[in-house]
Short mmCIF file of C-alpha atoms in Angstrom, two decimals:
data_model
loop_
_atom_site.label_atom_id
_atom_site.label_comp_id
_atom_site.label_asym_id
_atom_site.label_seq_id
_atom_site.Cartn_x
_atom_site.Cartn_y
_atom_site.Cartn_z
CA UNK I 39 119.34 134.86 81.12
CA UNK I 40 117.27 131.71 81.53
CA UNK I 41 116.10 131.20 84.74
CA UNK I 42 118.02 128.18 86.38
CA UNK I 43 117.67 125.84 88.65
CA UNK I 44 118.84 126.10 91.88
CA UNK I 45 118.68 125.32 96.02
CA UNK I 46 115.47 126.78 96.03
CA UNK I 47 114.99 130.07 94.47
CA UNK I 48 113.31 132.92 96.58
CA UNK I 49 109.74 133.51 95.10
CA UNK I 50 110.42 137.43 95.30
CA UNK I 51 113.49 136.59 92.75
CA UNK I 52 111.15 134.20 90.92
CA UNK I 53 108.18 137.60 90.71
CA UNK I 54 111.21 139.98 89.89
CA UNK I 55 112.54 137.94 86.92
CA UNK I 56 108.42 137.67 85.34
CA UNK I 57 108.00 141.13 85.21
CA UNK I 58 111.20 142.00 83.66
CA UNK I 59 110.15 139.44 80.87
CA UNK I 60 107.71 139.69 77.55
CA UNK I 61 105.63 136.77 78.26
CA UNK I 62 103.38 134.85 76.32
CA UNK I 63 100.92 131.66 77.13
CA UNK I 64 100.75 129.65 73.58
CA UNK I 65 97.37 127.77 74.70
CA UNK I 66 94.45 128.79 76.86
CA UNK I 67 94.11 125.34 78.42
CA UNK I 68 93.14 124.71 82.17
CA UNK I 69 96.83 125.47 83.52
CA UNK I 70 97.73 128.29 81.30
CA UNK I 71 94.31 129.57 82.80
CA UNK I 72 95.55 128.85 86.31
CA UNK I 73 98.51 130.68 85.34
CA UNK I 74 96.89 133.79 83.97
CA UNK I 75 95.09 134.46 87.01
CA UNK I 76 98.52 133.79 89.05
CA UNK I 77 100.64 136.55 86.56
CA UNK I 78 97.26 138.41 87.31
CA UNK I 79 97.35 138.55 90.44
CA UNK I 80 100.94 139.56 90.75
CA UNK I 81 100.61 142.08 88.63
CA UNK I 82 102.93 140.28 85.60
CA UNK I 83 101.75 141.37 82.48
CA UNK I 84 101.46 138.42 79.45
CA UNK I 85 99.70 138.05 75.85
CA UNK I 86 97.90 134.77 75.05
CA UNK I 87 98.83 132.95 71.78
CA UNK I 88 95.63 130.60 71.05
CA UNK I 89 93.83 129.11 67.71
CA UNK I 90 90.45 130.88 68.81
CA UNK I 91 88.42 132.89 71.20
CA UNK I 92 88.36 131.97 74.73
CA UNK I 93 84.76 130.77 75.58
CA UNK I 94 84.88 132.69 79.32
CA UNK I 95 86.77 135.68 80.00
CA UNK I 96 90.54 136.33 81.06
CA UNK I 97 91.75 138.74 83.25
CA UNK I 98 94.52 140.83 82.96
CA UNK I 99 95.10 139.93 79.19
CA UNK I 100 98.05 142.44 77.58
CA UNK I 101 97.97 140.97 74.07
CA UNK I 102 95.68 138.38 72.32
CA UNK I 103 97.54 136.32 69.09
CA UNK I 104 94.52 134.71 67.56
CA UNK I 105 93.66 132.63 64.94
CA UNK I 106 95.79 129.82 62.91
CA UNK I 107 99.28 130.87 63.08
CA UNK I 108 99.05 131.92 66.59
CA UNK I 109 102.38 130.01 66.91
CA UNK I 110 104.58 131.68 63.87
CA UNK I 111 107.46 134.37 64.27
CA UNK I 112 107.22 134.19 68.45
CA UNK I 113 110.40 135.93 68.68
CA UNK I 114 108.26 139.21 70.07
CA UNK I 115 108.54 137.24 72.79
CA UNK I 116 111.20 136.40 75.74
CA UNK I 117 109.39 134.05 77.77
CA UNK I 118 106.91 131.17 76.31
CA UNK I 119 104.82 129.20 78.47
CA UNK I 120 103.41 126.14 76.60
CA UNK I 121 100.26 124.52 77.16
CA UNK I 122 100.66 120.63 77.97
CA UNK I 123 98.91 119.47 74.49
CA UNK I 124 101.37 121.49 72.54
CA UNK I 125 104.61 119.38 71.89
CA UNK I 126 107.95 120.88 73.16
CA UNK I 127 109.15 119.63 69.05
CA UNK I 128 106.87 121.55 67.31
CA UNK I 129 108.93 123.04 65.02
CA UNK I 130 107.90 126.49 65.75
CA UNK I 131 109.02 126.30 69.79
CA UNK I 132 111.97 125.13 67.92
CA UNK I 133 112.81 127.99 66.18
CA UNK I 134 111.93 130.40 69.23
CA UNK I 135 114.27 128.46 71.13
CA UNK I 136 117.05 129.34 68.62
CA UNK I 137 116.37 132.76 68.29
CA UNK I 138 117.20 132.74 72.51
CA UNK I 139 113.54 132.91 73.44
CA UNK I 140 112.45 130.65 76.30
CA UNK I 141 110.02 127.89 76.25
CA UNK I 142 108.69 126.89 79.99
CA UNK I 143 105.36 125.68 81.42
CA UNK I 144 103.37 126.01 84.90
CA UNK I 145 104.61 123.02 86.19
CA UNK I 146 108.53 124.10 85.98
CA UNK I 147 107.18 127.76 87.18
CA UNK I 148 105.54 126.19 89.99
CA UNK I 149 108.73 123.95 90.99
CA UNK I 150 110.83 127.09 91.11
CA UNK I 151 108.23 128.92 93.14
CA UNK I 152 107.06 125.84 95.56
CA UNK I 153 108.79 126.86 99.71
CA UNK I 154 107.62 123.07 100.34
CA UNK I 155 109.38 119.66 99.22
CA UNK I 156 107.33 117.98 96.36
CA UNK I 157 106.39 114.53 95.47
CA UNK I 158 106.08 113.65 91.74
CA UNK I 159 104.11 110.92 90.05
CA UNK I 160 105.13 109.37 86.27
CA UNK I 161 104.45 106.42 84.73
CA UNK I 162 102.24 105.21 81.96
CA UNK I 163 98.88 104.07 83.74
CA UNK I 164 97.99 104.35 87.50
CA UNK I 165 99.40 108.03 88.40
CA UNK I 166 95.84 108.50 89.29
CA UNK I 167 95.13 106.53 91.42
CA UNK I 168 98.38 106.12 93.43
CA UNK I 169 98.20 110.16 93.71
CA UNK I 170 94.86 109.68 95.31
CA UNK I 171 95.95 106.92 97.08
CA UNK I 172 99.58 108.80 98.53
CA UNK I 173 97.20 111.62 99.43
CA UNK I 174 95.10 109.64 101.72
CA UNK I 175 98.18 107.78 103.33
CA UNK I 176 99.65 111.39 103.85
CA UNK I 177 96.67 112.52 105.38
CA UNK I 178 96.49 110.25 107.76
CA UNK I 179 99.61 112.42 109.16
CA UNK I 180 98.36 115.40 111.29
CA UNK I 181 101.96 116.66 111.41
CA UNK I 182 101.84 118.40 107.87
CA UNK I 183 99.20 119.69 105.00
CA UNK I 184 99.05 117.61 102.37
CA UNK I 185 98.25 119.24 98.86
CA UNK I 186 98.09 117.75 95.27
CA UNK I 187 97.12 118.38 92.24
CA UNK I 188 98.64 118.14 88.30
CA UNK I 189 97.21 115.94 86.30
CA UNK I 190 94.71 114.95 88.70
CA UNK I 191 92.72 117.70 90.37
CA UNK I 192 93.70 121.74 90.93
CA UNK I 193 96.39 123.07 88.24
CA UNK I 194 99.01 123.42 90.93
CA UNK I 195 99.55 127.51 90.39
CA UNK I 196 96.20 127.76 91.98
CA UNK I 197 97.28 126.37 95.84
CA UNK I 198 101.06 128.17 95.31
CA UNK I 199 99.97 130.91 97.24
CA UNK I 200 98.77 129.23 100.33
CA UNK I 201 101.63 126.45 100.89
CA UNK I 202 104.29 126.68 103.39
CA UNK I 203 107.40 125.05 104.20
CA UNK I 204 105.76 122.47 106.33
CA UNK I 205 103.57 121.44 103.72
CA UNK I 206 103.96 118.07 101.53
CA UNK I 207 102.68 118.39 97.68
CA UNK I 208 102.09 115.44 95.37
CA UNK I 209 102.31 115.79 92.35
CA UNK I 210 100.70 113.62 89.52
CA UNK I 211 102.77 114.44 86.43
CA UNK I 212 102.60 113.59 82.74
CA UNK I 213 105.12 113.34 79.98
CA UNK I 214 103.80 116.51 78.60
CA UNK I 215 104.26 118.38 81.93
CA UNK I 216 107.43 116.93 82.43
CA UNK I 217 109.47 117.66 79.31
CA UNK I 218 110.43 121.81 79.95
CA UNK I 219 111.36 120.48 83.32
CA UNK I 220 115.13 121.95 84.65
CA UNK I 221 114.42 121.11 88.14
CA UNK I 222 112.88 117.33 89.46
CA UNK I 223 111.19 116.84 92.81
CA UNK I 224 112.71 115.93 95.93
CA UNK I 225 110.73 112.59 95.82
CA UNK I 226 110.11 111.23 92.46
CA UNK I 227 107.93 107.80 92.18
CA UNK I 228 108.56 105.90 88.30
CA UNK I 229 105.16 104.10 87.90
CA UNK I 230 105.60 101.42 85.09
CA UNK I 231 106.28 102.96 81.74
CA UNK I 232 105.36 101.15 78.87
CA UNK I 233 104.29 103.57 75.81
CA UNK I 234 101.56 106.40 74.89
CA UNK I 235 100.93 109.28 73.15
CA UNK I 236 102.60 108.07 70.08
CA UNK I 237 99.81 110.71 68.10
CA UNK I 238 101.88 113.01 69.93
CA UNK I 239 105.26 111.70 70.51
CA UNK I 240 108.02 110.66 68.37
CA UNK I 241 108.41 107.33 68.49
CA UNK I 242 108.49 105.26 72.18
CA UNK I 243 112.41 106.44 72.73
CA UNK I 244 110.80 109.95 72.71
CA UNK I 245 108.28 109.36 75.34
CA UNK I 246 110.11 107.99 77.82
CA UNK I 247 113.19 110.34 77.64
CA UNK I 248 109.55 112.89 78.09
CA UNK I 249 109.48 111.25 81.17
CA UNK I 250 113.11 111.41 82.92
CA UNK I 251 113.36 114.88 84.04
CA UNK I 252 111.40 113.71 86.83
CA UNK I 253 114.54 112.39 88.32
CA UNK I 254 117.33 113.44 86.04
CA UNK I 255 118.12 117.00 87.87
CA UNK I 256 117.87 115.32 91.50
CA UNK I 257 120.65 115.63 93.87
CA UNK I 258 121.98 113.08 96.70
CA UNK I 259 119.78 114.21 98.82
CA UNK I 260 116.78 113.47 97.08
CA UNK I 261 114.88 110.00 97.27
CA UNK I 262 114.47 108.24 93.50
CA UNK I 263 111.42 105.04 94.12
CA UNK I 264 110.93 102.78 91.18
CA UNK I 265 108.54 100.18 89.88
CA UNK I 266 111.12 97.13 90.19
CA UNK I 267 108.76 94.78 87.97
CA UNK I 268 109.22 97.26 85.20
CA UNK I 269 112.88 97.35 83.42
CA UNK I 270 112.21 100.74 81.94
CA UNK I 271 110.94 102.35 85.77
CA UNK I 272 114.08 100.54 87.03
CA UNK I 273 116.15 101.94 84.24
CA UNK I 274 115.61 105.84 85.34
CA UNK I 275 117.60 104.92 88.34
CA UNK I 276 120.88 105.12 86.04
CA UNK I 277 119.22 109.01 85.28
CA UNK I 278 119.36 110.48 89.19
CA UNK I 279 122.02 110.58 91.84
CA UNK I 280 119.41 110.06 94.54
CA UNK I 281 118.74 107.36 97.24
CA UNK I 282 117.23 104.64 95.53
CA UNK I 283 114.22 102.94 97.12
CA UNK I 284 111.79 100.50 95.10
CA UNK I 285 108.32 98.96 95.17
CA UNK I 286 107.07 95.17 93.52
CA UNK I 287 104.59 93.10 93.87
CA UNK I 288 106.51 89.95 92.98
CA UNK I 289 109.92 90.51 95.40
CA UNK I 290 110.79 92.30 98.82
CA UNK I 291 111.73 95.82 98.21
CA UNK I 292 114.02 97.45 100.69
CA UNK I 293 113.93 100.18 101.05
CA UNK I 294 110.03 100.54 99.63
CA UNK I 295 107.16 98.38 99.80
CA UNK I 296 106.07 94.96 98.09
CA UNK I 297 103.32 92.04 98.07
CA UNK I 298 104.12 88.43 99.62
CA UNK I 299 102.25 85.66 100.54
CA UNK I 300 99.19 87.94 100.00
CA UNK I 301 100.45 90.58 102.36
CA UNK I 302 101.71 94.32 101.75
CA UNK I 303 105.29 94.69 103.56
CA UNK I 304 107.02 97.72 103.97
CA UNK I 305 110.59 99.02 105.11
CA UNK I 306 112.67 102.01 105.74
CA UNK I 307 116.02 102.24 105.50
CA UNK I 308 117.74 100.56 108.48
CA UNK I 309 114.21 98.94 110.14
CA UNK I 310 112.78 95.86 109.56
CA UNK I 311 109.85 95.05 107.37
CA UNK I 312 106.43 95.81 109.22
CA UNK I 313 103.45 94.14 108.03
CA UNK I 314 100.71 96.54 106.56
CA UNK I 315 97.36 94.63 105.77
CA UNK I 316 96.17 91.36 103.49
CA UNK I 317 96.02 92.15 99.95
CA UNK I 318 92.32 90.86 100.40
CA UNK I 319 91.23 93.72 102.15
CA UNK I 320 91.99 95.89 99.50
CA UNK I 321 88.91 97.39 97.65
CA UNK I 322 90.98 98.14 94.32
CA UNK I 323 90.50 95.49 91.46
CA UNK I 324 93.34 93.80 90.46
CA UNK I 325 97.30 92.89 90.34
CA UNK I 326 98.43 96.06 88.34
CA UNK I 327 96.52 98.33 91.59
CA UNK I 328 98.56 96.37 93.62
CA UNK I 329 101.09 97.66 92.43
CA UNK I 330 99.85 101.60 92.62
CA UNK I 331 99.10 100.83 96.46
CA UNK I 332 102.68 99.07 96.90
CA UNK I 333 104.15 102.68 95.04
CA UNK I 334 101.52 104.83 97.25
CA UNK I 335 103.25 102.99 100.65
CA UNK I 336 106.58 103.39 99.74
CA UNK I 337 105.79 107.77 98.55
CA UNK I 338 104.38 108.26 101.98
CA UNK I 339 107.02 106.22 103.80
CA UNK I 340 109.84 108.56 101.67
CA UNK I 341 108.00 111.35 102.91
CA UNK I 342 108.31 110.43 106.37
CA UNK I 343 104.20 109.76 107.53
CA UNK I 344 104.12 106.59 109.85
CA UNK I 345 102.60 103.84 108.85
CA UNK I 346 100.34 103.61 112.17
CA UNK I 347 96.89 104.85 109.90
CA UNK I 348 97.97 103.34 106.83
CA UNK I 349 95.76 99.93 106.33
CA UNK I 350 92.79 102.24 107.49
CA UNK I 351 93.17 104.32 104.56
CA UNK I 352 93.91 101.50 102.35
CA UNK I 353 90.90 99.18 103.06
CA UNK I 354 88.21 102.27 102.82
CA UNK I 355 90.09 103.56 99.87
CA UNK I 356 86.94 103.55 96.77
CA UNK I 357 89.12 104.26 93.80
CA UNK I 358 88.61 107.00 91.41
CA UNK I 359 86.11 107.38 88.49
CA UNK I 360 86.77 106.05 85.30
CA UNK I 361 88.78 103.49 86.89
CA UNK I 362 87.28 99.67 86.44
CA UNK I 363 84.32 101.82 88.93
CA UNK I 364 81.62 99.13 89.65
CA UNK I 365 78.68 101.26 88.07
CA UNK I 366 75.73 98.60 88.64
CA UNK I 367 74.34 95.20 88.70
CA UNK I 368 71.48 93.50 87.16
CA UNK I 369 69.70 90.18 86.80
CA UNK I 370 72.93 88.92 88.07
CA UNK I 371 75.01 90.84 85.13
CA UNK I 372 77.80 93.23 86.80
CA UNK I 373 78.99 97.03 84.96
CA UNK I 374 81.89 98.76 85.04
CA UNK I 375 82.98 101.58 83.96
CA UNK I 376 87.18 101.77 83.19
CA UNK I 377 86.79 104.26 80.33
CA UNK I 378 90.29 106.15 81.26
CA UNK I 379 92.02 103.28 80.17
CA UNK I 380 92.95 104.91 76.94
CA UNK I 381 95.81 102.74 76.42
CA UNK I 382 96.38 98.93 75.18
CA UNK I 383 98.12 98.03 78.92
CA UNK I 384 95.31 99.60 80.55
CA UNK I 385 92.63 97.40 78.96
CA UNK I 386 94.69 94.46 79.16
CA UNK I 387 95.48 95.29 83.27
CA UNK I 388 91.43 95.13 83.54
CA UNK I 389 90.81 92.21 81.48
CA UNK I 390 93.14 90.54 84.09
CA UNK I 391 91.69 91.84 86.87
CA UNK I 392 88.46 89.43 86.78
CA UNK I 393 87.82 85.65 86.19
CA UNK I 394 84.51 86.09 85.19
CA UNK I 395 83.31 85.72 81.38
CA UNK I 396 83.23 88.90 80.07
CA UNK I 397 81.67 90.95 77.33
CA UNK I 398 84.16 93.99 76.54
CA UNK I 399 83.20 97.28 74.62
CA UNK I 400 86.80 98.48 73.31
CA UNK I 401 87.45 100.93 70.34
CA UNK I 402 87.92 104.86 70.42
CA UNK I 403 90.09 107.61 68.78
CA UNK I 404 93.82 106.48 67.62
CA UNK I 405 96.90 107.28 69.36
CA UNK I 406 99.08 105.80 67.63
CA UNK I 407 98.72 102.02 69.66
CA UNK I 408 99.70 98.71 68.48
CA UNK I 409 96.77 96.41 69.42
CA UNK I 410 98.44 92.79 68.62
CA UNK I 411 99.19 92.67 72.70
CA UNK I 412 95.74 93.48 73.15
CA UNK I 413 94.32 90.85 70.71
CA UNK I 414 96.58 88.13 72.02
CA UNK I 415 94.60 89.41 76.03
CA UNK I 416 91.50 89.08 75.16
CA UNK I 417 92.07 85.51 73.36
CA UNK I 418 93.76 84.55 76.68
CA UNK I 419 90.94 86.28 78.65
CA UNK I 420 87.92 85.26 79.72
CA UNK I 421 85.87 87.07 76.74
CA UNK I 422 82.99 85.70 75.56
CA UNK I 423 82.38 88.69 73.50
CA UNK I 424 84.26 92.15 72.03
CA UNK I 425 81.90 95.08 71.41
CA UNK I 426 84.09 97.55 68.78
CA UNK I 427 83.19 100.89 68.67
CA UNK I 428 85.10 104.34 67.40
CA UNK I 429 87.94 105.31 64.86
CA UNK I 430 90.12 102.11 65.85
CA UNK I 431 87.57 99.35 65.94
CA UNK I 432 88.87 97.94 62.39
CA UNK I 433 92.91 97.89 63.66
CA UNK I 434 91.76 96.21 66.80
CA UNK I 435 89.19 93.80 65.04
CA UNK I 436 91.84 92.51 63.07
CA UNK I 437 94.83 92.38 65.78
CA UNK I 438 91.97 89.93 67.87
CA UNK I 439 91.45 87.41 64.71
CA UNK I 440 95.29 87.63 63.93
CA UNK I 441 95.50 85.75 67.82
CA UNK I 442 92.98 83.40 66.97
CA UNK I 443 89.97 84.19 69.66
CA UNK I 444 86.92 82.14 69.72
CA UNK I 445 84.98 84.96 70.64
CA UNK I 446 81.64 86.97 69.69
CA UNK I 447 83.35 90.11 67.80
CA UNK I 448 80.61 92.95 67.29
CA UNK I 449 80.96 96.24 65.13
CA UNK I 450 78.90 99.01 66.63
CA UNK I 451 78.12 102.22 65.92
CA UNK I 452 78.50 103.92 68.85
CA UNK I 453 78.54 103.00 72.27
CA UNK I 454 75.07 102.83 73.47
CA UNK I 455 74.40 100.24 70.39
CA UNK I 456 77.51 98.72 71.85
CA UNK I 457 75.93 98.30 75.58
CA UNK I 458 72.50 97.47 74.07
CA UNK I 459 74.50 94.42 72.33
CA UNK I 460 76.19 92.93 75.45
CA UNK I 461 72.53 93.39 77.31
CA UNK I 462 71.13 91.32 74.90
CA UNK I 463 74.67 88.67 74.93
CA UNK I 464 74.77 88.94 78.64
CA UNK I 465 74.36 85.80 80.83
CA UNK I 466 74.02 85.72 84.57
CA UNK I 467 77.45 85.99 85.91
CA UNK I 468 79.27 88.06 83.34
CA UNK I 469 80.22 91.68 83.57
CA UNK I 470 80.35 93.94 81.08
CA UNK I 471 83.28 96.15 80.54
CA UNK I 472 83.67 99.38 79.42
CA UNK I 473 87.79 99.33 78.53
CA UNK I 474 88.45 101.61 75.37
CA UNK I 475 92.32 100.74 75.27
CA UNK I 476 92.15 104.43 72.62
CA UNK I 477 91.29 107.90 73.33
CA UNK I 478 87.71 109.00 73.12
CA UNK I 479 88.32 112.35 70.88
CA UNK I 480 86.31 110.74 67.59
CA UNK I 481 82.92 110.85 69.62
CA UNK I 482 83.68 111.94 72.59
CA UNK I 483 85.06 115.90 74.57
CA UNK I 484 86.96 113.12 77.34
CA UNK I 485 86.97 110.02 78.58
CA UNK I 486 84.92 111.64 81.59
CA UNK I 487 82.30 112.17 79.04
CA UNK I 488 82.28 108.53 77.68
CA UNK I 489 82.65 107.00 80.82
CA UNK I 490 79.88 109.16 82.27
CA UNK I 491 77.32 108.56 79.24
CA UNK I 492 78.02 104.60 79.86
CA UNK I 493 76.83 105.24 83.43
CA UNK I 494 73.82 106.83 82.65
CA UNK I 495 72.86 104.00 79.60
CA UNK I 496 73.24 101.72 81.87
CA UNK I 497 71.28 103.11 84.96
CA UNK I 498 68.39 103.98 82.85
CA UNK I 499 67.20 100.47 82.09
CA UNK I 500 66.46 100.16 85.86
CA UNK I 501 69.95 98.93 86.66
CA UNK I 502 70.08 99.27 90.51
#
């Protein structure tokens, strides 16, 4: 019998059920690795299903499956837990799953474990940085810990161990973390949800039902807060019984938090609005991290922290890297470095974000993206010039002449012939920007990578 879920599951019942399973971890990513060492240390013996060798060493190891069909006939198996980059569709987890086996992953193991209540981050863009930024509202509380992790930071097996009840967890969580879900958080925060991952995905229908069972098995007495400028985010309310609160930066949300008049309002249910800080004081770049501080306010507010600290934490807030991060200036040219946006919103959000001319170095690995949104941006943008590099730069040459930009457009090679270009193009007063709008995978291990080799180009011309 699957295990269900429930008013909060005792973790001894949670440890007894594991070790009366055959369990196997089909990927030997950097959860299923937190994972191993937490079946390790209680003793839970598994087998790891993977394409090749692990590079370091795993403990406690029962049964390797390697090679290139690490994933057929799995029905040796009772209990599956898939790695994140493995699709719940593939049609192999399929067929487990109709032979009875089980198909789960750390993040539904962890739900079904966690003693404390548990805040959970989706959206397409921004879960980053309005996990970072609920975090430092939260810990501006010295009533409870504050832990988080998921896609951002610690794999969230590895702090199970030492939460309590008391605690508070945040939880930054992607479609692929979300889809073996059977249980949602107690507070669940719907960024805007546009699409990506379409390389992995379906089609766009696909990737947002991916997303829902971060509110779709709440109960009334959970809190559901929404991006009210985005229909889709305001469409998962119709998905979870809970008490609906919202966030905006274009109309009051009560209960939740908004922008007006250049000021950041918030409200609980039953109190009046209280006035937070000026949206000038904010460090973060631009209308769309508005709107991740706006979500961030109304997360903590749900999760009961006052909001005495909170425009301290706010207005010394420095963003995260790989996030439009100011990387240098010189003879009066500006870098920065926004190499996780990996999607076409994400560039388009930072092209936005300044009014000075701009020299952009876009192009990267495909997923999937249609880049005529994009190409209509930068012609609206100020762009004197578009760098291309990577696997896409063809697709999103042509979706920038189809909109009819005046622009410099530039073919590269590879990105440092890209950054030696806009040196040479730059003028005092432009910035150059480093906004893929693709994944980095056809020259790159990450976008950390990219982002991080743009850094260093730049700072070894003497940029200081």
């Amino acid at each position: 019998m699957a295990l269900k879920k429930s008013s909060g599951p005792k973790e001894s019942s949670v440890i007894e059920y594991l070790h009366q399973r055959r369990i196997a971890l089909l990927g030997l990513g950097v959860e299923n690795r937190a994972l191993a060492h937490f079946l390790h240390a209680h003793q839970i013996p598994f087998a790891v299903c993977d394409v090749r060798d692990p590079a370091t060493p795993v403990e406690g190891v029962q049964q390797w499956r390697i090679g290139e069909g690490y994933l057929d006939d799995l029905t040796d198996f009772d209990l599956l837990f898939r790695t994140p980059g493995l699709p719940t569709l593939d049609p192999r987890l399929r067929a487990a799953r109709r032979c009875g086996v089980e198909v789960s992953s750390q993040t539904r193991l962890f739900l079904q474990l966690c003693p404390a209540p548990v805040l959970g981050i989706t959206g397409t863009k921004g879960k980053g940085t309005t996990t970072a930024l609920l975090h430092a509202l939260l810990a501006t509380d010295p009533a409870a810990r504050v832990f988080s992790g998921g896609n951002i930071g610690r794999p969230p097996l590895e702090f199970i161990d030492e939460l309590q009840a008391t605690d508070r967890v945040v939880l930054e969580l992607s479609s692929f973390q979300l889809q073996d879900l059977d249980q949602s958080p107690h507070i669940a925060v719907v960024l805007s949800v546009t699409e990506d991952h379409l390389d992995y995905h379906v089609d766009r229908a696909e990737y947002v039902a991916a997303k829902k069972p971060v509110c779709c098995y709440q109960t009334h007495g959970d809190i559901l807060i929404v991006n009210w400028d985005c229909p889709t985010a305001r469409a998962f309310a119709e998905e979870s019984p809970a008490a609906l609160w919202s966030f905006s930066t274009t109309s009051p949300s009560i209960p939740g938090a908004w922008v007006a008049a250049g000021q950041l309002w918030a409200c609980c249910p039953r109190t009046q609005p209280i006035a937070i800080c000026p949206v000038v004081d904010l460090p973060l770049r631009g209308q769309h991290n508005w709107s991740n501080v706006v979500a961030a306010v109304a997360g903590a507010l749900a999760f009961g922290a006052p909001a005495t600290h909170f425009a301290e934490a706010l207005c010394t807030f420095e963003g995260l890297p790989h996030r439009l991060e100011y990387v240098a200036e010189r003879d009066g040219v500006t870098y920065y470095n926004d190499s996780l946006a990996t999607t076409v919103d994400a560039t388009c959000a930072a092209l936005r974000a300044f009014d000075a001319p701009l020299l952009l170095i876009v192009g990267g690995a495909s997923k999937g993206a249609d880049f005529s949104t994009l190409g209509t941006t930068i012609a609206e943008a100020n762009v004197r010039a578009v760098l291309l590099i990577g696997q896409e730069a063809p697709r999103i040459a042509a979706a920038i002449q189809q909109a009819g930009t005046g622009g410099i457009i530039h073919c590269c090679r590879d990105l440092p012939q890209a950054l030696d270009a806009a040196r040479r193009l730059a003028q005092t007063g432009d910035v150059v920007l480093l906004s893929p709008a693709c994944a980095s995978f056809d020259q790159f291990s990450s976008y950390a990578e990219r982002g991080d080799l743009f850094k260093r180009l730049v700072r070894t011309v003497g940029v200081v």
